[in-house]
Amino acid sequence: MVEDKELRAEIGKHLMQPENYGKLEDASCVGVGIDHATKSYVIMYIKRDEESILDVMFGTNGTQDTTTLGSLLTEMIKGDTVENALETVGALEKDLQESYASLPKPKVDTSKPEGEQVEHISTEHQDSANMVLTAFRAAMRHYERKLGGIEEEQFELSISKMCPYSTTECHFVKKESKED
């Protein structure tokens, strides 16, 4: 009960006063996580050395959820070792996959026109977290690429998400033909 109350207070703090928001001018690596469906993105600026994340900032054109989650994650990893940050993000990605998978199966109404047959299930919260975590992964990849001699301003990754009711990708149910 106390932990839950403390967690809500921490989230509220980051909601009202986001930390680490803005551009980090001397970043060692810059990663962008993009949701092409909504044209939303998170850009993460990380200053790091071989061992540690020295500083981190982020920006977004996303929702307040995205800003709050970016603030929370950057505070979690700032000053930590790269190894611990990767473990933290890996655990959060596992939680995110479970969250996507636990979404209720949408209702299907084949009497509606194709494209409107599958009930919309909101994944806004999951997608916000996905963009933040993907931006971190993109920044780490940018750092690796720079070490390999590839010079680029930033590295971009698209978020990936699966429909919880599909083993492949989001899709619509084909409308049955009246001739069948």
Short mmCIF file of C-alpha atoms in Angstrom, two decimals:
data_model
loop_
_atom_site.label_atom_id
_atom_site.label_comp_id
_atom_site.label_asym_id
_atom_site.label_seq_id
_atom_site.Cartn_x
_atom_site.Cartn_y
_atom_site.Cartn_z
CA MET A 1 0.00 0.00 0.00
CA VAL A 2 2.78 2.43 0.92
CA GLU A 3 4.77 1.50 -2.22
CA ASP A 4 1.70 2.13 -4.41
CA LYS A 5 1.15 5.52 -2.79
CA GLU A 6 4.84 6.42 -3.25
CA LEU A 7 4.72 5.33 -6.89
CA ARG A 8 1.65 7.47 -7.58
CA ALA A 9 3.37 10.44 -5.91
CA GLU A 10 6.49 9.92 -8.03
CA ILE A 11 4.44 9.69 -11.24
CA GLY A 12 2.51 12.82 -10.22
CA LYS A 13 5.77 14.68 -9.64
CA HIS A 14 7.02 13.80 -13.15
CA LEU A 15 3.62 14.64 -14.63
CA MET A 16 3.60 18.13 -13.11
CA GLN A 17 7.33 18.87 -13.43
CA PRO A 18 9.06 16.69 -16.02
CA GLU A 19 12.79 16.19 -15.48
CA ASN A 20 15.49 16.14 -18.17
CA TYR A 21 13.27 17.65 -20.88
CA GLY A 22 15.14 19.43 -23.65
CA LYS A 23 18.17 19.05 -25.86
CA LEU A 24 21.56 17.96 -24.55
CA GLU A 25 24.09 19.86 -26.67
CA ASP A 26 27.13 17.64 -25.97
CA ALA A 27 25.38 14.27 -26.36
CA SER A 28 27.52 11.28 -27.33
CA CYS A 29 24.54 9.63 -28.97
CA VAL A 30 21.06 10.59 -30.11
CA GLY A 31 18.21 8.16 -30.68
CA VAL A 32 14.70 8.63 -32.00
CA GLY A 33 11.76 6.30 -31.39
CA ILE A 34 8.96 6.92 -33.89
CA ASP A 35 5.33 5.77 -34.03
CA HIS A 36 4.57 6.16 -37.73
CA ALA A 37 0.86 5.54 -37.15
CA THR A 38 0.52 8.75 -35.14
CA LYS A 39 3.63 10.61 -36.36
CA SER A 40 4.69 10.88 -32.69
CA TYR A 41 8.29 10.54 -31.62
CA VAL A 42 10.67 10.67 -28.69
CA ILE A 43 14.24 11.87 -29.16
CA MET A 44 16.77 10.90 -26.50
CA TYR A 45 20.11 12.61 -26.02
CA ILE A 46 22.65 10.65 -23.99
CA LYS A 47 26.12 11.66 -22.86
CA ARG A 48 28.00 8.52 -21.94
CA ASP A 49 31.40 6.91 -21.74
CA GLU A 50 32.24 3.22 -21.99
CA GLU A 51 30.83 2.48 -18.53
CA SER A 52 28.27 5.09 -17.48
CA ILE A 53 25.42 7.28 -18.55
CA LEU A 54 26.71 10.68 -17.50
CA ASP A 55 23.69 12.73 -18.56
CA VAL A 56 20.46 12.20 -20.46
CA MET A 57 17.70 14.43 -21.79
CA PHE A 58 14.74 13.87 -24.08
CA GLY A 59 12.15 15.65 -26.18
CA THR A 60 8.84 14.57 -27.70
CA ASN A 61 5.91 15.74 -29.74
CA GLY A 62 3.82 13.07 -28.01
CA THR A 63 1.26 13.14 -25.26
CA GLN A 64 1.62 14.05 -21.59
CA ASP A 65 1.99 10.29 -20.95
CA THR A 66 5.04 10.26 -23.20
CA THR A 67 6.58 13.23 -21.41
CA THR A 68 5.92 11.72 -17.98
CA LEU A 69 7.37 8.34 -18.98
CA GLY A 70 10.40 10.00 -20.59
CA SER A 71 10.99 11.93 -17.38
CA LEU A 72 10.70 8.79 -15.26
CA LEU A 73 13.05 6.73 -17.43
CA THR A 74 15.71 9.41 -17.77
CA GLU A 75 15.76 9.88 -13.99
CA MET A 76 16.08 6.11 -13.53
CA ILE A 77 19.11 5.74 -15.82
CA LYS A 78 20.91 9.06 -15.30
CA GLY A 79 24.23 8.40 -13.56
CA ASP A 80 23.79 4.62 -13.78
CA THR A 81 26.07 2.19 -15.55
CA VAL A 82 25.27 1.41 -19.16
CA GLU A 83 24.92 -2.25 -18.17
CA ASN A 84 22.32 -1.48 -15.49
CA ALA A 85 20.45 0.89 -17.81
CA LEU A 86 20.26 -1.83 -20.47
CA GLU A 87 18.95 -4.30 -17.88
CA THR A 88 16.36 -1.77 -16.66
CA VAL A 89 15.17 -1.07 -20.19
CA GLY A 90 15.10 -4.80 -20.99
CA ALA A 91 12.87 -5.47 -17.97
CA LEU A 92 10.58 -2.57 -18.92
CA GLU A 93 10.36 -3.89 -22.50
CA LYS A 94 9.29 -7.28 -21.14
CA ASP A 95 6.61 -5.55 -19.03
CA LEU A 96 5.53 -3.62 -22.12
CA GLN A 97 5.16 -6.81 -24.18
CA GLU A 98 3.04 -8.32 -21.40
CA SER A 99 0.94 -5.15 -21.31
CA TYR A 100 0.30 -5.30 -25.07
CA ALA A 101 -0.52 -9.02 -24.76
CA SER A 102 -3.00 -8.44 -21.93
CA LEU A 103 -5.18 -6.08 -23.95
CA PRO A 104 -8.69 -7.46 -24.40
CA LYS A 105 -9.52 -9.09 -27.70
CA PRO A 106 -11.44 -6.55 -29.80
CA LYS A 107 -14.97 -7.25 -30.95
CA VAL A 108 -15.37 -8.00 -34.65
CA ASP A 109 -18.51 -6.98 -36.56
CA THR A 110 -18.42 -8.30 -40.14
CA SER A 111 -21.64 -6.42 -40.98
CA LYS A 112 -19.63 -3.18 -41.02
CA PRO A 113 -17.50 -2.05 -43.97
CA GLU A 114 -13.97 -3.45 -44.15
CA GLY A 115 -11.69 -1.17 -42.18
CA GLU A 116 -14.37 -0.59 -39.55
CA GLN A 117 -14.99 -4.21 -38.59
CA VAL A 118 -12.49 -4.46 -35.74
CA GLU A 119 -13.24 -2.48 -32.60
CA HIS A 120 -10.47 0.01 -31.81
CA ILE A 121 -8.47 -0.94 -28.73
CA SER A 122 -6.45 1.96 -27.37
CA THR A 123 -2.75 1.28 -26.95
CA GLU A 124 -1.85 4.93 -26.27
CA HIS A 125 -0.21 4.24 -22.90
CA GLN A 126 1.77 1.29 -24.24
CA ASP A 127 2.79 3.19 -27.38
CA SER A 128 4.04 6.11 -25.27
CA ALA A 129 6.25 3.78 -23.25
CA ASN A 130 7.31 2.02 -26.43
CA MET A 131 8.54 5.28 -27.99
CA VAL A 132 10.58 6.16 -24.89
CA LEU A 133 12.20 2.73 -24.68
CA THR A 134 12.80 2.62 -28.45
CA ALA A 135 14.47 6.05 -28.34
CA PHE A 136 16.85 4.72 -25.68
CA ARG A 137 17.64 1.64 -27.81
CA ALA A 138 18.17 3.88 -30.86
CA ALA A 139 20.61 6.07 -28.90
CA MET A 140 22.58 3.01 -27.79
CA ARG A 141 22.68 1.84 -31.42
CA HIS A 142 23.82 5.32 -32.52
CA TYR A 143 26.72 5.09 -30.06
CA GLU A 144 27.76 1.68 -31.43
CA ARG A 145 27.57 2.96 -35.00
CA LYS A 146 29.73 5.97 -34.14
CA LEU A 147 32.33 3.64 -32.61
CA GLY A 148 32.22 1.71 -35.90
CA GLY A 149 33.04 4.86 -37.86
CA ILE A 150 29.55 5.71 -39.08
CA GLU A 151 28.93 9.43 -38.74
CA GLU A 152 25.28 10.46 -38.56
CA GLU A 153 23.34 13.06 -36.61
CA GLN A 154 21.07 10.51 -34.93
CA PHE A 155 19.75 6.99 -35.25
CA GLU A 156 16.03 6.35 -35.71
CA LEU A 157 13.98 3.26 -34.93
CA SER A 158 10.28 2.72 -35.53
CA ILE A 159 8.32 1.28 -32.64
CA SER A 160 7.02 -2.20 -33.22
CA LYS A 161 3.79 -3.45 -31.80
CA MET A 162 1.68 -6.48 -32.37
CA CYS A 163 -2.03 -6.82 -32.06
CA PRO A 164 -2.76 -8.93 -29.00
CA TYR A 165 -5.24 -10.99 -30.98
CA SER A 166 -2.88 -11.79 -33.84
CA THR A 167 0.35 -13.75 -34.14
CA THR A 168 1.43 -11.61 -37.08
CA GLU A 169 0.41 -7.99 -37.45
CA CYS A 170 -2.69 -5.87 -37.00
CA HIS A 171 -5.29 -6.75 -39.59
CA PHE A 172 -8.95 -6.51 -40.44
CA VAL A 173 -11.30 -9.44 -40.81
CA LYS A 174 -12.35 -9.93 -44.42
CA LYS A 175 -16.03 -9.24 -45.01
CA GLU A 176 -17.83 -12.37 -46.12
CA SER A 177 -19.08 -12.27 -49.67
CA LYS A 178 -22.87 -12.63 -50.14
CA GLU A 179 -22.17 -14.96 -53.09
CA ASP A 180 -20.57 -17.63 -50.85
#
